[in-house]
């Protein structure tokens, strides 16, 4: 069953028949996680790198932000039996849409926020398809952990 992961959303599954899919990865970060030992899979679609510190109200949607959403996805995976040592992580998106080149390069900032989180937690990406100027769709097949990226009528394994 195909399960849609919307912008600023996250899904975790342990059902082998599920395919987690997110569309419209432009500057957004898509991160797929899979534990082959337990068959637990997760996919997150983050819009922005970091939630602002000192906000007057708590963040309503942590999945919008890399620094809040990715750790929350990891906790959800661990709660379903995944382990840090077994997780396979793959990232996509983080592009520069409309050829914008300035300090507000959201795609590069999203990827930098992810790399910082992974370094702090002594984790690494197995594969990435980031940058550039194309939008991407990312599919994670829960049965095998296979990740397929598609864009502009083409598809490839990540």
Coordinates of N, CA and C in Angstrom, one line a residue:
X1 N 0.8 -1.2 0.0 CA 0.0 0.0 0.0 C 0.9 1.2 0.0
X2 N 0.6 2.2 -0.9 CA 1.4 3.4 -0.9 C 0.9 4.4 0.2
X3 N 1.8 4.9 1.0 CA 1.5 5.8 2.0 C 2.1 7.1 1.7
X4 N 1.4 8.2 1.6 CA 1.9 9.5 1.2 C 2.5 10.2 2.5
X5 N 3.7 10.7 2.3 CA 4.3 11.6 3.3 C 4.3 13.0 2.8
X6 N 3.4 13.8 3.3 CA 3.2 15.2 2.8 C 4.4 16.0 3.3
X7 N 4.4 17.3 2.8 CA 5.4 18.3 3.2 C 5.2 18.5 4.7
X8 N 6.3 18.5 5.5 CA 6.3 18.7 6.9 C 5.6 17.5 7.6
X9 N 5.9 16.3 7.1 CA 5.2 15.1 7.6 C 6.2 14.0 7.8
X10 N 5.8 12.9 8.5 CA 6.7 11.8 8.7 C 5.8 10.5 8.9
X11 N 6.2 9.4 8.3 CA 5.5 8.1 8.5 C 6.5 7.1 8.8
X12 N 6.1 6.1 9.7 CA 7.0 4.9 10.0 C 6.1 3.7 9.9
X13 N 6.6 2.6 9.3 CA 5.9 1.4 9.2 C 6.8 0.2 9.4
X14 N 6.1 -0.9 9.7 CA 6.8 -2.2 9.8 C 6.1 -3.2 8.9
X15 N 5.1 -2.7 8.1 CA 4.4 -3.6 7.2 C 5.2 -3.7 5.9
X16 N 5.6 -4.9 5.5 CA 6.4 -5.1 4.3 C 5.8 -4.6 3.0
X17 N 4.5 -4.7 3.0 CA 3.8 -4.3 1.7 C 3.7 -2.8 1.5
X18 N 4.1 -2.0 2.5 CA 3.9 -0.6 2.4 C 5.1 0.1 1.6
X19 N 4.7 1.1 0.9 CA 5.7 2.0 0.2 C 5.4 3.4 0.6
X20 N 6.4 4.0 1.3 CA 6.3 5.3 1.8 C 6.8 6.2 0.6
X21 N 6.0 7.2 0.3 CA 6.4 8.1 -0.8 C 6.1 9.6 -0.5
X22 N 7.1 10.4 -0.9 CA 6.9 11.9 -0.8 C 7.3 12.5 -2.1
X23 N 6.5 13.5 -2.4 CA 6.6 14.2 -3.7 C 7.2 15.6 -3.4
X24 N 7.5 16.3 -4.5 CA 7.9 17.7 -4.5 C 9.1 18.0 -3.6
X25 N 10.1 17.2 -3.6 CA 11.3 17.5 -2.9 C 12.1 18.5 -3.7
X26 N 12.0 19.7 -3.5 CA 12.8 20.8 -4.1 C 13.9 21.1 -3.2
X27 N 13.7 22.2 -2.4 CA 14.7 22.5 -1.4 C 14.5 21.7 -0.1
X28 N 13.4 21.1 0.0 CA 13.1 20.3 1.2 C 14.0 19.1 1.3
X29 N 14.1 18.5 2.5 CA 14.9 17.3 2.7 C 14.0 16.1 2.8
X30 N 14.3 15.1 2.1 CA 13.6 13.8 2.3 C 14.6 12.9 2.9
X31 N 14.3 12.2 4.0 CA 15.2 11.3 4.6 C 14.5 9.9 4.8
X32 N 15.1 8.9 4.2 CA 14.5 7.5 4.3 C 15.4 6.8 5.3
X33 N 14.8 6.0 6.2 CA 15.5 5.2 7.2 C 14.9 3.8 7.1
X34 N 15.8 2.8 7.2 CA 15.4 1.4 7.1 C 16.3 0.5 8.0
X35 N 15.7 -0.3 8.8 CA 16.4 -1.3 9.6 C 16.1 -2.7 9.0
X36 N 17.1 -3.3 8.3 CA 16.9 -4.6 7.6 C 16.6 -5.7 8.6
X37 N 17.1 -5.6 9.8 CA 16.9 -6.6 10.8 C 15.5 -6.7 11.3
X38 N 14.8 -5.6 11.5 CA 13.5 -5.5 12.1 C 12.4 -5.2 11.0
X39 N 12.9 -4.7 9.8 CA 11.9 -4.4 8.8 C 11.2 -3.1 9.0
X40 N 11.7 -2.3 10.0 CA 11.1 -1.0 10.2 C 11.6 0.1 9.3
X41 N 10.7 0.9 8.7 CA 11.0 1.9 7.7 C 10.4 3.2 8.1
X42 N 11.1 4.3 7.8 CA 10.5 5.6 8.0 C 10.9 6.6 6.9
X43 N 10.1 7.6 6.7 CA 10.4 8.6 5.7 C 9.8 10.0 6.3
X44 N 10.7 11.0 6.2 CA 10.3 12.3 6.6 C 10.6 13.3 5.5
X45 N 9.7 14.4 5.4 CA 9.8 15.4 4.5 C 9.9 16.7 5.2
X46 N 11.1 17.3 5.4 CA 11.3 18.5 6.2 C 11.4 19.7 5.3
X47 N 10.7 20.8 5.6 CA 10.6 22.0 4.8 C 11.8 23.0 5.1
X48 N 12.2 23.1 6.4 CA 13.1 24.1 6.9 C 14.2 23.4 7.8
X49 N 15.4 24.0 7.8 CA 16.5 23.4 8.6 C 16.3 23.4 10.1
X50 N 15.9 24.6 10.7 CA 16.0 24.8 12.1 C 14.8 25.6 12.6
X51 N 14.2 25.1 13.7 CA 13.1 25.9 14.3 C 13.8 27.0 15.1
X52 N 13.2 28.1 15.2 CA 13.7 29.3 15.9 C 13.7 29.0 17.4
X53 N 14.9 29.3 18.0 CA 14.9 29.3 19.5 C 14.2 30.5 20.1
X54 N 13.6 30.3 21.2 CA 13.0 31.4 21.9 C 11.6 31.7 21.5
X55 N 11.0 30.9 20.7 CA 9.7 31.2 20.2 C 8.7 31.2 21.4
X56 N 7.7 32.1 21.3 CA 6.8 32.3 22.5 C 5.9 31.1 22.6
X57 N 5.6 30.4 21.5 CA 4.7 29.2 21.6 C 5.5 28.0 21.1
X58 N 5.2 26.8 21.6 CA 5.8 25.6 21.2 C 5.6 25.3 19.7
X59 N 6.5 24.6 19.0 CA 6.4 24.3 17.6 C 5.2 23.4 17.5
X60 N 4.3 23.7 16.6 CA 3.1 22.9 16.4 C 3.4 21.6 15.5
X61 N 4.4 21.8 14.6 CA 4.7 20.6 13.7 C 6.2 20.5 13.6
X62 N 6.7 19.6 14.5 CA 8.2 19.4 14.5 C 8.7 18.8 13.2
X63 N 7.9 18.1 12.4 CA 8.4 17.5 11.2 C 8.7 18.6 10.1
X64 N 8.3 19.8 10.3 CA 8.6 20.9 9.4 C 10.1 21.2 9.4
X65 N 10.8 20.9 10.5 CA 12.2 21.3 10.7 C 13.1 20.0 10.8
X66 N 14.2 20.1 10.2 CA 15.2 19.0 10.2 C 15.7 18.8 11.7
X67 N 16.0 19.9 12.4 CA 16.5 19.7 13.7 C 15.6 19.1 14.8
X68 N 14.3 19.2 14.5 CA 13.3 18.6 15.4 C 12.7 17.3 14.8
X69 N 12.4 17.3 13.6 CA 11.7 16.2 13.0 C 12.5 14.9 12.8
X70 N 13.8 15.1 12.4 CA 14.6 13.9 12.2 C 14.8 13.2 13.6
X71 N 15.2 13.8 14.7 CA 15.3 13.1 15.9 C 13.9 12.4 16.3
X72 N 12.8 13.1 16.1 CA 11.5 12.5 16.4 C 11.3 11.2 15.6
X73 N 11.7 11.3 14.3 CA 11.5 10.1 13.4 C 12.4 8.9 14.0
X74 N 13.6 9.3 14.4 CA 14.5 8.3 14.9 C 13.9 7.6 16.2
X75 N 13.4 8.4 17.0 CA 12.7 7.9 18.3 C 11.6 6.9 17.9
X76 N 10.8 7.3 16.9 CA 9.7 6.5 16.4 C 10.2 5.1 15.9
X77 N 11.3 5.2 15.1 CA 11.9 4.0 14.6 C 12.4 3.1 15.7
X78 N 13.1 3.7 16.7 CA 13.7 3.0 17.8 C 12.6 2.3 18.7
X79 N 11.5 3.1 18.8 CA 10.3 2.5 19.6 C 9.7 1.3 18.9
X80 N 9.9 1.1 17.6 CA 9.4 0.0 16.9 C 10.5 -1.1 16.7
X81 N 11.6 -0.9 17.4 CA 12.7 -2.0 17.4 C 13.9 -1.8 16.6
X82 N 13.9 -0.7 15.8 CA 15.1 -0.4 15.0 C 16.3 0.0 15.9
X83 N 17.5 -0.2 15.4 CA 18.6 0.2 16.2 C 19.5 1.1 15.4
X84 N 20.2 1.9 16.1 CA 21.1 2.9 15.5 C 22.1 2.2 14.6
X85 N 22.6 1.1 15.1 CA 23.7 0.4 14.3 C 23.2 -0.2 13.0
X86 N 21.9 -0.6 13.0 CA 21.4 -1.2 11.8 C 20.7 -0.3 10.8
X87 N 20.5 1.0 11.2 CA 19.7 1.9 10.3 C 20.5 2.2 9.0
X88 N 19.8 2.2 7.9 CA 20.3 2.6 6.6 C 19.6 3.9 6.3
X89 N 20.4 5.0 6.1 CA 19.9 6.3 5.9 C 20.2 6.8 4.5
X90 N 19.2 7.3 3.8 CA 19.4 7.9 2.5 C 18.6 9.2 2.4
X91 N 19.3 10.2 1.8 CA 18.7 11.5 1.7 C 18.5 12.0 0.3
X92 N 17.5 12.8 0.0 CA 17.2 13.4 -1.3 C 16.6 14.8 -1.1
X93 N 16.7 15.5 -2.2 CA 16.2 16.9 -2.2 C 17.3 17.9 -2.0
X94 N 17.0 18.9 -1.1 CA 17.9 19.9 -0.7 C 18.5 20.7 -1.9
X95 N 17.6 20.9 -2.9 CA 18.1 21.5 -4.1 C 18.0 23.1 -4.0
X96 N 18.4 23.7 -5.1 CA 18.3 25.2 -5.2 C 17.3 25.4 -6.3
X97 N 16.1 25.6 -5.9 CA 15.1 25.8 -6.8 C 15.1 27.3 -7.4
X98 N 14.7 27.4 -8.6 CA 14.7 28.7 -9.3 C 16.0 29.4 -9.3
X99 N 17.1 28.6 -9.2 CA 18.5 29.1 -9.3 C 18.8 30.2 -8.3
X100 N 18.1 30.2 -7.2 CA 18.4 31.3 -6.2 C 19.7 31.0 -5.5
X101 N 20.5 32.0 -5.4 CA 21.9 31.9 -4.8 C 22.0 33.1 -3.9
X102 N 21.7 32.8 -2.6 CA 21.9 33.8 -1.6 C 22.0 33.1 -0.2
X103 N 22.0 33.9 0.9 CA 22.2 33.4 2.2 C 21.0 32.5 2.6
X104 N 19.9 32.6 1.8 CA 18.7 31.9 2.2 C 18.6 30.6 1.3
X105 N 19.7 30.0 1.1 CA 19.7 28.7 0.3 C 19.2 27.6 1.2
X106 N 17.9 27.5 1.2 CA 17.2 26.6 2.1 C 17.7 25.1 1.9
X107 N 17.8 24.7 0.7 CA 18.3 23.4 0.4 C 19.6 23.0 1.0
X108 N 20.6 23.9 0.8 CA 21.9 23.7 1.4 C 21.8 23.7 2.9
X109 N 21.0 24.6 3.4 CA 20.9 24.7 4.9 C 20.2 23.5 5.5
X110 N 19.2 22.9 4.7 CA 18.6 21.7 5.2 C 19.6 20.6 5.3
X111 N 20.4 20.4 4.2 CA 21.4 19.3 4.2 C 22.5 19.5 5.3
X112 N 22.9 20.8 5.5 CA 23.9 21.0 6.5 C 23.3 20.7 7.9
X113 N 22.0 21.0 8.1 CA 21.4 20.7 9.4 C 21.4 19.1 9.6
X114 N 21.1 18.4 8.6 CA 21.0 16.9 8.6 C 22.4 16.4 8.9
X115 N 23.4 16.9 8.2 CA 24.8 16.4 8.4 C 25.3 16.7 9.8
X116 N 24.9 17.8 10.4 CA 25.3 18.2 11.8 C 24.6 17.2 12.7
X117 N 23.4 16.9 12.6 CA 22.7 16.0 13.4 C 23.3 14.6 13.4
X118 N 23.6 14.1 12.1 CA 24.2 12.8 12.0 C 25.6 12.7 12.6
X119 N 26.3 13.8 12.4 CA 27.7 13.8 13.0 C 27.6 13.7 14.6
X120 N 26.8 14.5 15.1 CA 26.6 14.5 16.6 C 26.2 13.2 17.1
X121 N 25.4 12.5 16.4 CA 24.9 11.1 16.8 C 25.6 10.0 16.2
X122 N 26.8 10.3 15.6 CA 27.7 9.3 15.0 C 26.9 8.3 14.1
X123 N 26.2 8.9 13.2 CA 25.5 8.2 12.1 C 25.9 8.7 10.8
X124 N 25.7 8.0 9.7 CA 26.1 8.5 8.4 C 25.1 8.0 7.4
X125 N 25.1 8.8 6.3 CA 24.2 8.4 5.1 C 24.9 7.4 4.3
X126 N 24.1 6.4 3.9 CA 24.6 5.4 2.9 C 24.6 6.0 1.5
X127 N 23.6 6.8 1.2 CA 23.5 7.4 -0.1 C 22.7 8.7 -0.1
X128 N 23.0 9.5 -1.1 CA 22.3 10.8 -1.1 C 22.1 11.2 -2.6
X129 N 21.1 11.9 -2.9 CA 20.8 12.5 -4.2 C 20.3 13.9 -3.8
X130 N 21.2 14.9 -3.6 CA 20.9 16.2 -3.1 C 21.4 17.3 -4.0
X131 N 20.9 18.5 -3.9 CA 21.4 19.6 -4.7 C 20.7 19.7 -6.0
X132 N 21.3 20.5 -6.9 CA 20.8 20.6 -8.2 C 19.5 21.5 -8.2
X133 N 18.8 21.4 -9.4 CA 17.6 22.2 -9.6 C 16.4 21.5 -10.0
X134 N 16.4 20.2 -9.8 CA 15.2 19.4 -10.2 C 14.4 19.0 -8.9
X135 N 13.1 18.9 -9.1 CA 12.2 18.4 -8.0 C 12.3 16.9 -8.0
X136 N 12.1 16.2 -6.9 CA 12.3 14.8 -6.8 C 11.1 14.2 -6.1
X137 N 10.7 13.0 -6.4 CA 9.8 12.1 -5.7 C 10.7 11.0 -5.1
X138 N 10.5 10.6 -3.9 CA 11.2 9.6 -3.2 C 10.3 8.5 -2.7
X139 N 10.6 7.3 -3.0 CA 9.9 6.1 -2.6 C 10.8 5.2 -1.8
X140 N 10.2 4.8 -0.6 CA 10.9 3.8 0.2 C 10.1 2.5 0.3
X141 N 10.6 1.4 -0.2 CA 9.9 0.2 -0.2 C 10.2 -0.6 1.1
X142 N 9.2 -0.7 2.0 CA 9.4 -1.2 3.3 C 9.9 -2.7 3.4
X143 N 9.5 -3.4 2.3 CA 9.9 -4.8 2.3 C 11.4 -5.0 2.2
X144 N 12.1 -4.1 1.4 CA 13.5 -4.3 1.2 C 14.4 -3.2 1.6
X145 N 13.8 -2.0 1.8 CA 14.6 -0.8 2.1 C 15.0 -0.1 0.8
X146 N 14.6 -0.6 -0.3 CA 15.0 0.0 -1.6 C 14.4 1.5 -1.7
X147 N 15.2 2.4 -2.1 CA 14.8 3.8 -2.3 C 14.9 4.1 -3.8
X148 N 13.8 4.6 -4.3 CA 13.8 5.0 -5.7 C 13.5 6.5 -5.8
X149 N 14.3 7.2 -6.6 CA 14.1 8.6 -6.8 C 13.5 8.8 -8.2
X150 N 12.6 9.7 -8.4 CA 12.1 9.9 -9.8 C 11.9 11.4 -10.0
X151 N 12.2 11.8 -11.2 CA 12.1 13.3 -11.6 C 12.1 13.4 -13.1
X152 N 11.3 14.2 -13.6 CA 11.3 14.6 -15.0 C 11.1 13.3 -15.9
X153 N 10.3 12.4 -15.5 CA 10.0 11.2 -16.3 C 11.1 10.1 -16.2
X154 N 12.1 10.2 -15.3 CA 13.1 9.2 -15.1 C 13.1 8.8 -13.6
X155 N 13.5 7.5 -13.4 CA 13.6 6.9 -12.1 C 15.0 6.3 -11.9
X156 N 15.5 6.3 -10.7 CA 16.8 5.6 -10.4 C 16.8 5.2 -9.0
X157 N 17.6 4.1 -8.7 CA 17.8 3.7 -7.3 C 18.8 4.6 -6.6
X158 N 18.5 4.7 -5.3 CA 19.5 5.5 -4.5 C 20.2 4.5 -3.6

